[in-house]
Amino acid sequence: MHYMKPKSKSRITLDLNSILINVNLTYFHCMDTGKRDYLLTKIITEFEKANSRHMGPIMIEDTALNQVIKSLISEKNWNRKFSEEFLKDKISNIIINMIKEGNSEKAPYYLDEMIRDLNSYSIEQVVYIPLLGIKMSVPSIELGNVSLRYMDEDDAAELIGKIHHHYFEHADIYKYIFKHVCSEFRIVAEPIYAVKRAEEETRKVIDLLRYAIPFIPGLRLRIGLVGEVFRTRRFIVANSINSEGYYSSGSVIGSLDDLEISPQNIKIMEDIGIFRLSKMLKEDQICDFKEIILSSIHWFSSSQMKAEPEDQFLNLITCLETILTPMDKRDPIVQNIAEGVAIIIDSNVIDRKKRTQQVRDLYNRRSSLSHHGKGNITEEELRSLTSIALSLLISVIDKSDEFITIKEFHKWIEYRKLGSCDSPSWKEYHEAISR
């Protein structure tokens, strides 16, 4: 069991007392029950207003309240279990108890009681987040820190059995959860924080699946949390004035197909490194190089969801930049990115020369878009850049266990540029330049 240091406890107690500097506690202790309950409700209301807008007729020290929350989170490492909203609610309860008692002398007792309760908190939450654009032909699949699964009748019945109030949620479960593919995330934490973490971890996994989209057969796949992606029909009409002319046009907007989690597609996912990426997401302490890889995957993922080709193009360029932007700001960015791509994905000097020029040309298109807002991206340019980004990502994922930092990876590219293959070896070269 963890115990809070006496010095920290005293500091938090002082902060709690300072919150109450403008509230007359004795007055509440003496008034009749009805009036006290009424005014207590008003104080709670004004407390919430003051906490959200930093003003109100009752001057509660919002700064001191935030100091209490900050002290609790840092002292007990509760930021992995509790949200700020949850802890603010706990502190509010302490304030309410002190108001009811008519004095602030019991602040240490209430604080100790709260610390004891939170230290022993051991309730596991299982969070289900409905997804769009995925269908399952296997029972479930584990990716990163979540599992993807199809929610059947038994799952819905179990959730409904937990609802004792707000019976309208029965319909919501059948509408949004039942017969949907959901991410399942488990954590020992209070519900608000659990939902926040579940969404974060689910989005990381969605990035991995979007990276797989170009490799998996399907028509215009779109994957995401329900509400963040959609599938609908757009209907447009044109009415010809002063004539009988009439024209209409209909089209499907959003995803046309679902990404199927099947044994065949799981094999594809394995071949392109998704399960190596999944393993990275589970690591408590991830190295710099792997963080860069996951960040580049995020930018590729983002490109897959953009409606405009120009936006897709810019996201793909950012994907390359994330991995290959030189560490030394004095080095030319375009040259380093173009040569880096060529070194990594091509094996002979002729192909590397062509690739370098191809990336330079594509990067020049990026400059026109970003700085001058000129030009439309062609389908061929977008296909070429997508292919380059995918080849680069596959290569760096394959090397994810060979380097700790992005700086080491850039040194390896430098080693390859200089023409060294066997003598000296990469290890010997790295040791020599590190002395």
Short mmCIF file of C-alpha atoms in Angstrom, two decimals:
data_model
loop_
_atom_site.label_atom_id
_atom_site.label_comp_id
_atom_site.label_asym_id
_atom_site.label_seq_id
_atom_site.Cartn_x
_atom_site.Cartn_y
_atom_site.Cartn_z
CA MET A 1 0.00 0.00 0.00
CA HIS A 2 1.21 3.56 -0.80
CA TYR A 3 1.22 6.26 1.83
CA MET A 4 1.34 9.97 1.25
CA LYS A 5 4.22 11.90 2.78
CA PRO A 6 3.13 13.98 5.84
CA LYS A 7 4.56 17.13 4.28
CA SER A 8 2.51 16.66 1.10
CA LYS A 9 -0.63 15.88 3.10
CA SER A 10 -0.19 19.08 5.10
CA ARG A 11 0.25 21.10 1.90
CA ILE A 12 -2.94 19.66 0.39
CA THR A 13 -4.85 20.29 3.65
CA LEU A 14 -3.74 23.93 3.63
CA ASP A 15 -4.88 24.27 0.01
CA LEU A 16 -8.28 22.81 0.93
CA ASN A 17 -8.65 25.27 3.76
CA SER A 18 -7.75 28.16 1.44
CA ILE A 19 -10.59 27.20 -0.92
CA LEU A 20 -13.09 28.02 1.83
CA ILE A 21 -11.78 31.47 2.73
CA ASN A 22 -15.00 33.30 1.76
CA VAL A 23 -17.62 30.83 3.05
CA ASN A 24 -19.17 31.37 6.49
CA LEU A 25 -19.29 27.77 7.80
CA THR A 26 -20.81 28.59 11.21
CA TYR A 27 -23.82 30.18 9.52
CA PHE A 28 -24.66 26.94 7.74
CA HIS A 29 -24.29 24.88 10.89
CA CYS A 30 -26.92 26.94 12.73
CA MET A 31 -29.66 27.37 10.12
CA ASP A 32 -32.73 25.13 9.83
CA THR A 33 -32.49 22.03 7.66
CA GLY A 34 -34.66 23.24 4.80
CA LYS A 35 -32.87 26.54 4.39
CA ARG A 36 -29.44 24.91 4.81
CA ASP A 37 -30.23 22.34 2.11
CA TYR A 38 -31.41 25.09 -0.21
CA LEU A 39 -28.32 27.23 0.33
CA LEU A 40 -26.05 24.19 0.15
CA THR A 41 -27.51 23.41 -3.28
CA LYS A 42 -26.89 27.01 -4.32
CA ILE A 43 -23.29 26.85 -3.12
CA ILE A 44 -22.66 23.64 -5.02
CA THR A 45 -24.15 25.24 -8.14
CA GLU A 46 -22.06 28.38 -7.75
CA PHE A 47 -18.99 26.25 -7.05
CA GLU A 48 -19.46 24.47 -10.37
CA LYS A 49 -19.98 27.78 -12.17
CA ALA A 50 -16.91 29.31 -10.57
CA ASN A 51 -14.86 26.23 -11.44
CA SER A 52 -15.86 26.45 -15.11
CA ARG A 53 -15.81 30.20 -15.71
CA HIS A 54 -13.47 31.39 -12.93
CA MET A 55 -16.05 33.79 -11.44
CA GLY A 56 -19.25 33.78 -9.43
CA PRO A 57 -20.87 35.33 -6.36
CA ILE A 58 -19.20 32.82 -4.05
CA MET A 59 -15.46 33.40 -4.33
CA ILE A 60 -14.00 29.91 -4.25
CA GLU A 61 -10.27 29.78 -4.79
CA ASP A 62 -10.13 27.91 -8.10
CA THR A 63 -6.33 28.16 -8.16
CA ALA A 64 -6.11 26.43 -4.83
CA LEU A 65 -8.48 23.68 -6.01
CA ASN A 66 -6.27 23.03 -9.03
CA GLN A 67 -3.25 22.89 -6.74
CA VAL A 68 -4.96 20.18 -4.70
CA ILE A 69 -5.69 18.14 -7.83
CA LYS A 70 -2.14 18.59 -9.10
CA SER A 71 -0.67 17.55 -5.76
CA LEU A 72 -2.83 14.42 -5.57
CA ILE A 73 -2.03 13.30 -9.11
CA SER A 74 1.71 13.86 -8.81
CA GLU A 75 2.04 12.43 -5.30
CA LYS A 76 0.09 9.23 -5.82
CA ASN A 77 0.53 8.73 -9.57
CA TRP A 78 -3.25 8.70 -9.77
CA ASN A 79 -3.17 10.09 -13.32
CA ARG A 80 -3.21 6.45 -14.46
CA LYS A 81 -6.46 5.73 -12.65
CA PHE A 82 -8.38 8.94 -12.14
CA SER A 83 -9.44 11.89 -14.26
CA GLU A 84 -9.25 15.48 -13.03
CA GLU A 85 -13.05 15.60 -13.13
CA PHE A 86 -13.27 12.59 -10.82
CA LEU A 87 -10.77 14.05 -8.32
CA LYS A 88 -12.47 17.44 -8.40
CA ASP A 89 -15.69 15.69 -7.48
CA LYS A 90 -13.96 14.00 -4.54
CA ILE A 91 -12.54 17.32 -3.35
CA SER A 92 -15.97 18.92 -3.73
CA ASN A 93 -17.36 16.24 -1.45
CA ILE A 94 -14.76 17.14 1.15
CA ILE A 95 -15.79 20.78 0.94
CA ILE A 96 -19.46 19.86 1.26
CA ASN A 97 -18.71 17.74 4.34
CA MET A 98 -16.85 20.63 5.94
CA ILE A 99 -19.77 22.96 5.21
CA LYS A 100 -22.20 20.51 6.79
CA GLU A 101 -20.02 20.19 9.88
CA GLY A 102 -19.65 23.95 10.18
CA ASN A 103 -15.86 24.00 10.41
CA SER A 104 -12.72 23.08 8.50
CA GLU A 105 -10.96 21.24 11.32
CA LYS A 106 -11.90 17.84 9.89
CA ALA A 107 -10.16 18.50 6.58
CA PRO A 108 -7.28 16.14 7.48
CA TYR A 109 -9.76 13.38 8.42
CA TYR A 110 -11.72 13.72 5.18
CA LEU A 111 -8.49 13.86 3.17
CA ASP A 112 -7.16 10.71 4.86
CA GLU A 113 -10.44 8.96 4.16
CA MET A 114 -10.29 9.93 0.48
CA ILE A 115 -6.67 8.83 0.16
CA ARG A 116 -7.49 5.46 1.73
CA ASP A 117 -10.44 4.91 -0.60
CA LEU A 118 -8.50 5.85 -3.72
CA ASN A 119 -5.45 3.82 -2.73
CA SER A 120 -7.64 0.73 -2.46
CA TYR A 121 -9.53 1.42 -5.70
CA SER A 122 -9.48 -1.84 -7.66
CA ILE A 123 -12.55 -1.76 -9.92
CA GLU A 124 -11.79 -2.93 -13.45
CA GLN A 125 -13.65 -1.18 -16.24
CA VAL A 126 -14.33 -2.86 -19.60
CA VAL A 127 -15.00 -0.16 -22.17
CA TYR A 128 -16.70 -0.92 -25.50
CA ILE A 129 -16.36 1.61 -28.33
CA PRO A 130 -18.41 0.98 -31.51
CA LEU A 131 -16.47 1.20 -34.77
CA LEU A 132 -17.49 1.79 -38.36
CA GLY A 133 -15.96 0.23 -41.48
CA ILE A 134 -14.87 -3.11 -39.98
CA LYS A 135 -16.43 -6.55 -40.17
CA MET A 136 -15.23 -9.68 -38.39
CA SER A 137 -14.97 -13.21 -39.76
CA VAL A 138 -12.91 -14.28 -36.75
CA PRO A 139 -14.19 -14.13 -33.12
CA SER A 140 -11.78 -11.38 -32.08
CA ILE A 141 -8.34 -9.95 -32.68
CA GLU A 142 -5.97 -8.27 -30.22
CA LEU A 143 -4.15 -5.19 -31.46
CA GLY A 144 -2.17 -2.92 -29.19
CA ASN A 145 -3.98 -2.57 -25.89
CA VAL A 146 -7.46 -3.31 -27.22
CA SER A 147 -9.36 -6.23 -28.69
CA LEU A 148 -11.75 -5.95 -31.62
CA ARG A 149 -14.87 -8.11 -31.40
CA TYR A 150 -18.40 -8.44 -32.71
CA MET A 151 -21.00 -7.71 -30.04
CA ASP A 152 -23.73 -10.37 -29.99
CA GLU A 153 -27.02 -10.80 -28.10
CA ASP A 154 -25.34 -12.12 -24.94
CA ASP A 155 -23.02 -9.10 -24.82
CA ALA A 156 -25.94 -6.70 -25.15
CA ALA A 157 -27.95 -8.56 -22.49
CA GLU A 158 -25.04 -8.38 -20.03
CA LEU A 159 -24.75 -4.62 -20.48
CA ILE A 160 -28.50 -4.07 -20.21
CA GLY A 161 -28.49 -6.06 -16.98
CA LYS A 162 -26.27 -3.35 -15.46
CA ILE A 163 -28.73 -0.52 -16.23
CA HIS A 164 -30.89 0.26 -13.19
CA HIS A 165 -31.77 3.82 -14.20
CA HIS A 166 -32.08 5.66 -17.52
CA TYR A 167 -33.90 2.86 -19.27
CA PHE A 168 -33.72 4.75 -22.58
CA GLU A 169 -30.15 3.43 -22.71
CA HIS A 170 -31.56 -0.01 -23.50
CA ALA A 171 -32.41 1.31 -26.96
CA ASP A 172 -28.97 2.95 -27.26
CA ILE A 173 -27.21 -0.35 -26.57
CA TYR A 174 -29.21 -2.10 -29.27
CA LYS A 175 -28.67 0.81 -31.66
CA TYR A 176 -24.97 1.48 -31.13
CA ILE A 177 -23.44 -1.64 -29.53
CA PHE A 178 -25.45 -4.73 -30.50
CA LYS A 179 -24.33 -6.22 -33.85
CA HIS A 180 -21.49 -3.72 -34.07
CA VAL A 181 -17.76 -4.36 -34.12
CA CYS A 182 -16.40 -2.73 -30.97
CA SER A 183 -13.01 -2.18 -29.45
CA GLU A 184 -12.74 -3.65 -25.95
CA PHE A 185 -10.37 -1.98 -23.49
CA ARG A 186 -9.76 -3.10 -19.93
CA ILE A 187 -8.29 -0.99 -17.15
CA VAL A 188 -8.42 -0.59 -13.37
CA ALA A 189 -9.66 3.00 -13.20
CA GLU A 190 -12.73 5.13 -12.63
CA PRO A 191 -15.13 5.26 -15.60
CA ILE A 192 -14.38 8.79 -16.90
CA TYR A 193 -10.65 8.11 -17.12
CA ALA A 194 -11.28 4.59 -18.49
CA VAL A 195 -13.34 5.96 -21.40
CA LYS A 196 -10.69 8.59 -22.17
CA ARG A 197 -7.92 5.98 -22.27
CA ALA A 198 -10.08 3.57 -24.29
CA GLU A 199 -10.60 6.21 -26.98
CA GLU A 200 -6.88 7.01 -27.07
CA GLU A 201 -5.84 3.36 -27.38
CA THR A 202 -8.56 2.61 -29.94
CA ARG A 203 -7.44 5.48 -32.16
CA LYS A 204 -3.88 4.12 -32.13
CA VAL A 205 -5.20 0.76 -33.36
CA ILE A 206 -7.35 2.47 -35.99
CA ASP A 207 -4.11 4.04 -37.30
CA LEU A 208 -2.67 0.55 -37.82
CA LEU A 209 -5.75 -0.65 -39.68
CA ARG A 210 -5.78 2.40 -41.94
CA TYR A 211 -2.16 1.70 -42.79
CA ALA A 212 -3.35 -1.71 -44.03
CA ILE A 213 -6.09 -0.28 -46.28
CA PRO A 214 -4.02 -0.09 -49.52
CA PHE A 215 -3.00 -3.75 -49.17
CA ILE A 216 -6.48 -5.18 -48.55
CA PRO A 217 -9.10 -5.53 -51.31
CA GLY A 218 -12.08 -3.24 -50.89
CA LEU A 219 -13.85 -0.25 -52.35
CA ARG A 220 -13.03 3.08 -50.66
CA LEU A 221 -12.52 1.74 -47.15
CA ARG A 222 -13.05 4.18 -44.28
CA ILE A 223 -12.41 3.09 -40.69
CA GLY A 224 -13.00 4.93 -37.42
CA LEU A 225 -15.07 5.46 -34.32
CA VAL A 226 -18.81 5.72 -34.91
CA GLY A 227 -19.61 9.39 -35.43
CA GLU A 228 -16.14 10.23 -36.75
CA VAL A 229 -16.60 8.40 -40.06
CA PHE A 230 -19.84 7.91 -41.91
CA ARG A 231 -21.58 6.30 -44.84
CA THR A 232 -24.48 8.18 -46.42
CA ARG A 233 -26.07 9.18 -49.73
CA ARG A 234 -25.81 12.65 -51.25
CA PHE A 235 -28.68 13.78 -53.47
CA ILE A 236 -28.37 16.92 -55.63
CA VAL A 237 -30.93 18.52 -57.95
CA ALA A 238 -30.71 21.18 -60.65
CA ASN A 239 -33.86 23.06 -61.61
CA SER A 240 -33.78 24.77 -65.01
CA ILE A 241 -35.39 28.20 -64.73
CA ASN A 242 -37.95 29.15 -67.41
CA SER A 243 -38.04 25.61 -68.79
CA GLU A 244 -39.22 22.15 -67.95
CA GLY A 245 -35.65 20.95 -67.44
CA TYR A 246 -34.77 19.05 -64.27
CA TYR A 247 -31.64 17.12 -63.34
CA SER A 248 -30.72 15.01 -60.32
CA SER A 249 -27.57 13.28 -59.17
CA GLY A 250 -27.05 10.78 -56.35
CA SER A 251 -23.85 9.34 -54.93
CA VAL A 252 -22.66 7.42 -51.89
CA ILE A 253 -20.43 9.48 -49.59
CA GLY A 254 -17.95 7.88 -47.23
CA SER A 255 -17.05 4.23 -47.09
CA LEU A 256 -18.28 1.88 -49.78
CA ASP A 257 -17.01 -1.29 -48.15
CA ASP A 258 -15.82 -2.71 -44.82
CA LEU A 259 -12.33 -3.89 -43.96
CA GLU A 260 -12.76 -7.56 -43.15
CA ILE A 261 -10.75 -9.07 -40.33
CA SER A 262 -10.37 -12.52 -41.88
CA PRO A 263 -7.60 -15.18 -41.76
CA GLN A 264 -6.47 -14.09 -45.23
CA ASN A 265 -6.29 -10.40 -44.31
CA ILE A 266 -4.65 -11.15 -40.97
CA LYS A 267 -1.84 -12.81 -42.99
CA ILE A 268 -1.50 -9.63 -45.06
CA MET A 269 -1.44 -7.57 -41.87
CA GLU A 270 1.35 -9.77 -40.52
CA ASP A 271 3.38 -9.42 -43.73
CA ILE A 272 3.28 -5.60 -43.63
CA GLY A 273 4.31 -5.43 -39.98
CA ILE A 274 1.05 -4.57 -38.22
CA PHE A 275 1.65 -7.03 -35.39
CA ARG A 276 5.11 -5.58 -34.81
CA LEU A 277 3.46 -2.17 -34.56
CA SER A 278 0.86 -3.68 -32.25
CA LYS A 279 3.63 -4.91 -29.98
CA MET A 280 5.10 -1.38 -29.86
CA LEU A 281 1.79 -0.02 -28.57
CA LYS A 282 1.98 -2.39 -25.60
CA GLU A 283 5.45 -1.28 -24.49
CA ASP A 284 5.50 0.78 -21.28
CA GLN A 285 8.75 2.49 -22.19
CA ILE A 286 9.01 2.87 -25.96
CA CYS A 287 12.26 3.99 -27.55
CA ASP A 288 12.64 7.13 -29.66
CA PHE A 289 12.93 5.27 -32.98
CA LYS A 290 9.71 3.31 -32.44
CA GLU A 291 7.88 6.48 -31.41
CA ILE A 292 8.92 8.04 -34.71
CA ILE A 293 7.65 4.98 -36.60
CA LEU A 294 4.25 5.14 -34.88
CA SER A 295 4.04 8.87 -35.55
CA SER A 296 4.72 8.32 -39.26
CA ILE A 297 2.04 5.60 -39.29
CA HIS A 298 -0.37 8.16 -37.83
CA TRP A 299 0.32 10.60 -40.66
CA PHE A 300 -0.16 7.88 -43.27
CA SER A 301 -3.39 6.88 -41.52
CA SER A 302 -4.59 10.49 -41.62
CA SER A 303 -3.93 10.65 -45.37
CA GLN A 304 -6.31 7.73 -45.91
CA MET A 305 -9.20 9.69 -44.40
CA LYS A 306 -8.82 12.97 -46.29
CA ALA A 307 -11.39 13.78 -48.95
CA GLU A 308 -9.20 16.14 -51.00
CA PRO A 309 -6.18 14.75 -52.91
CA GLU A 310 -4.12 17.79 -51.91
CA ASP A 311 -4.70 17.08 -48.21
CA GLN A 312 -3.81 13.41 -48.72
CA PHE A 313 -0.64 14.46 -50.52
CA LEU A 314 0.48 16.82 -47.74
CA ASN A 315 -0.12 14.16 -45.06
CA LEU A 316 1.96 11.65 -47.04
CA ILE A 317 4.81 14.16 -47.32
CA THR A 318 4.63 14.66 -43.54
CA CYS A 319 4.87 10.88 -43.16
CA LEU A 320 8.22 10.96 -45.02
CA GLU A 321 9.40 14.04 -43.12
CA THR A 322 8.67 12.43 -39.75
CA ILE A 323 11.22 9.72 -40.47
CA LEU A 324 13.79 11.49 -42.64
CA THR A 325 13.98 15.18 -41.67
CA PRO A 326 17.68 15.73 -40.87
CA MET A 327 18.70 16.14 -37.24
CA ASP A 328 21.00 19.03 -38.15
CA LYS A 329 18.85 21.96 -39.26
CA ARG A 330 21.69 23.17 -41.46
CA ASP A 331 21.33 20.12 -43.71
CA PRO A 332 19.06 20.52 -46.77
CA ILE A 333 15.71 18.89 -46.04
CA VAL A 334 14.67 17.94 -49.58
CA GLN A 335 18.05 16.40 -50.40
CA ASN A 336 18.12 14.35 -47.19
CA ILE A 337 14.56 13.10 -47.60
CA ALA A 338 14.97 12.22 -51.29
CA GLU A 339 18.30 10.45 -50.79
CA GLY A 340 17.10 8.78 -47.61
CA VAL A 341 14.07 7.28 -49.37
CA ALA A 342 16.28 6.04 -52.22
CA ILE A 343 18.83 4.48 -49.87
CA ILE A 344 16.17 2.67 -47.85
CA ILE A 345 13.85 1.29 -50.53
CA ASP A 346 16.10 0.81 -53.58
CA SER A 347 19.09 -1.48 -53.95
CA ASN A 348 21.07 -0.33 -57.00
CA VAL A 349 22.54 3.03 -57.90
CA ILE A 350 20.45 3.58 -61.04
CA ASP A 351 17.16 3.00 -59.23
CA ARG A 352 18.35 5.22 -56.38
CA LYS A 353 19.19 8.03 -58.78
CA LYS A 354 15.72 7.83 -60.36
CA ARG A 355 14.04 7.61 -56.97
CA THR A 356 15.91 10.64 -55.66
CA GLN A 357 14.68 12.75 -58.57
CA GLN A 358 11.14 11.38 -58.23
CA VAL A 359 10.96 12.37 -54.56
CA ARG A 360 12.45 15.79 -55.33
CA ASP A 361 9.76 16.43 -57.92
CA LEU A 362 7.00 15.32 -55.56
CA TYR A 363 8.42 17.48 -52.77
CA ASN A 364 8.44 20.49 -55.12
CA ARG A 365 4.70 19.91 -55.64
CA ARG A 366 4.30 19.98 -51.88
CA SER A 367 6.07 23.35 -51.71
CA SER A 368 3.73 24.78 -54.36
CA LEU A 369 0.70 23.61 -52.38
CA SER A 370 1.93 24.72 -48.93
CA HIS A 371 3.47 28.07 -49.78
CA HIS A 372 1.63 29.23 -52.87
CA GLY A 373 -1.63 27.26 -52.82
CA LYS A 374 -1.14 26.42 -56.48
CA GLY A 375 -1.82 23.31 -58.49
CA ASN A 376 -3.99 20.24 -58.35
CA ILE A 377 -2.55 16.88 -57.40
CA THR A 378 -3.04 14.24 -60.07
CA GLU A 379 -4.06 10.65 -59.34
CA GLU A 380 -0.69 9.46 -60.63
CA GLU A 381 1.22 11.77 -58.27
CA LEU A 382 -0.89 10.58 -55.35
CA ARG A 383 -0.39 6.91 -56.28
CA SER A 384 3.38 7.41 -56.60
CA LEU A 385 3.72 9.15 -53.24
CA THR A 386 1.48 6.57 -51.53
CA SER A 387 3.63 3.75 -52.93
CA ILE A 388 6.84 5.47 -51.75
CA ALA A 389 5.43 6.06 -48.25
CA LEU A 390 4.28 2.43 -47.94
CA SER A 391 7.65 1.06 -49.08
CA LEU A 392 9.42 3.33 -46.61
CA LEU A 393 7.12 2.31 -43.73
CA ILE A 394 7.52 -1.41 -44.42
CA SER A 395 11.32 -0.99 -44.44
CA VAL A 396 11.53 0.99 -41.18
CA ILE A 397 9.08 -1.36 -39.42
CA ASP A 398 11.35 -4.22 -40.44
CA LYS A 399 14.27 -2.39 -38.81
CA SER A 400 12.36 -1.33 -35.69
CA ASP A 401 14.43 -3.54 -33.37
CA GLU A 402 17.80 -2.52 -34.82
CA PHE A 403 17.92 1.08 -33.58
CA ILE A 404 17.09 2.88 -30.35
CA THR A 405 17.07 6.48 -31.52
CA ILE A 406 16.21 8.19 -34.79
CA LYS A 407 19.72 9.66 -34.70
CA GLU A 408 21.20 6.14 -34.92
CA PHE A 409 18.93 5.38 -37.87
CA HIS A 410 20.09 8.53 -39.67
CA LYS A 411 23.71 7.49 -39.05
CA TRP A 412 22.93 4.14 -40.67
CA ILE A 413 21.54 5.97 -43.72
CA GLU A 414 24.74 8.03 -43.81
CA TYR A 415 26.76 4.79 -43.64
CA ARG A 416 24.81 3.43 -46.63
CA LYS A 417 25.24 6.70 -48.57
CA LEU A 418 29.00 6.50 -48.17
CA GLY A 419 28.94 3.14 -49.92
CA SER A 420 29.95 0.92 -46.99
CA CYS A 421 28.53 -2.59 -47.17
CA ASP A 422 31.01 -5.01 -45.67
CA SER A 423 34.16 -3.16 -44.70
CA PRO A 424 33.85 -1.77 -42.17
CA SER A 425 30.62 -3.29 -40.91
CA TRP A 426 27.82 -1.02 -39.70
CA LYS A 427 28.66 -1.92 -36.11
CA GLU A 428 32.34 -1.06 -36.58
CA TYR A 429 31.44 2.18 -38.36
CA HIS A 430 29.01 3.20 -35.62
CA GLU A 431 31.52 2.49 -32.87
CA ALA A 432 34.24 4.46 -34.70
CA ILE A 433 32.16 7.63 -35.19
CA SER A 434 30.78 7.44 -31.64
CA ARG A 435 34.18 7.67 -29.98
#
